[in-house]
Amino acid sequence: AVAPGIAIIITVLGFNLIGDGLNDILINRGNSNE
């Protein structure tokens, strides 16, 4: 029961990090385009 929980936590954290990275890239591109 512990392993699945850890896997879910890692997945959620991974998505959060990826989302932040995409947001930073999109924001940087938007500012550079302006």
Short mmCIF file of C-alpha atoms in Angstrom, two decimals:
data_model
loop_
_atom_site.label_atom_id
_atom_site.label_comp_id
_atom_site.label_asym_id
_atom_site.label_seq_id
_atom_site.Cartn_x
_atom_site.Cartn_y
_atom_site.Cartn_z
CA ALA A 1 0.00 0.00 0.00
CA VAL A 2 3.03 2.25 0.48
CA ALA A 3 4.56 1.85 -2.98
CA PRO A 4 1.45 3.01 -4.94
CA GLY A 5 1.17 6.06 -2.69
CA ILE A 6 4.80 6.99 -3.31
CA ALA A 7 4.36 6.50 -7.06
CA ILE A 8 1.34 8.82 -7.05
CA ILE A 9 3.21 11.47 -5.07
CA ILE A 10 6.20 11.31 -7.43
CA THR A 11 3.89 11.55 -10.46
CA VAL A 12 2.05 14.56 -9.05
CA LEU A 13 5.30 16.32 -8.14
CA GLY A 14 6.67 15.55 -11.60
CA PHE A 15 3.63 17.04 -13.32
CA ASN A 16 3.87 20.13 -11.09
CA LEU A 17 7.55 20.62 -12.00
CA ILE A 18 6.82 20.11 -15.71
CA GLY A 19 3.88 22.54 -15.53
CA ASP A 20 6.04 25.19 -13.86
CA GLY A 21 8.73 24.71 -16.51
CA LEU A 22 6.23 25.06 -19.36
CA ASN A 23 4.75 28.18 -17.74
CA ASP A 24 8.22 29.74 -17.42
CA ILE A 25 8.99 28.95 -21.08
CA LEU A 26 5.66 30.32 -22.31
CA ILE A 27 6.01 33.47 -20.18
CA ASN A 28 9.59 34.04 -21.35
CA ARG A 29 8.59 33.56 -25.00
CA GLY A 30 5.64 35.94 -24.60
CA ASN A 31 7.82 38.63 -23.04
CA SER A 32 10.56 38.19 -25.66
CA ASN A 33 8.00 38.43 -28.47
CA GLU A 34 6.72 41.71 -27.05
#
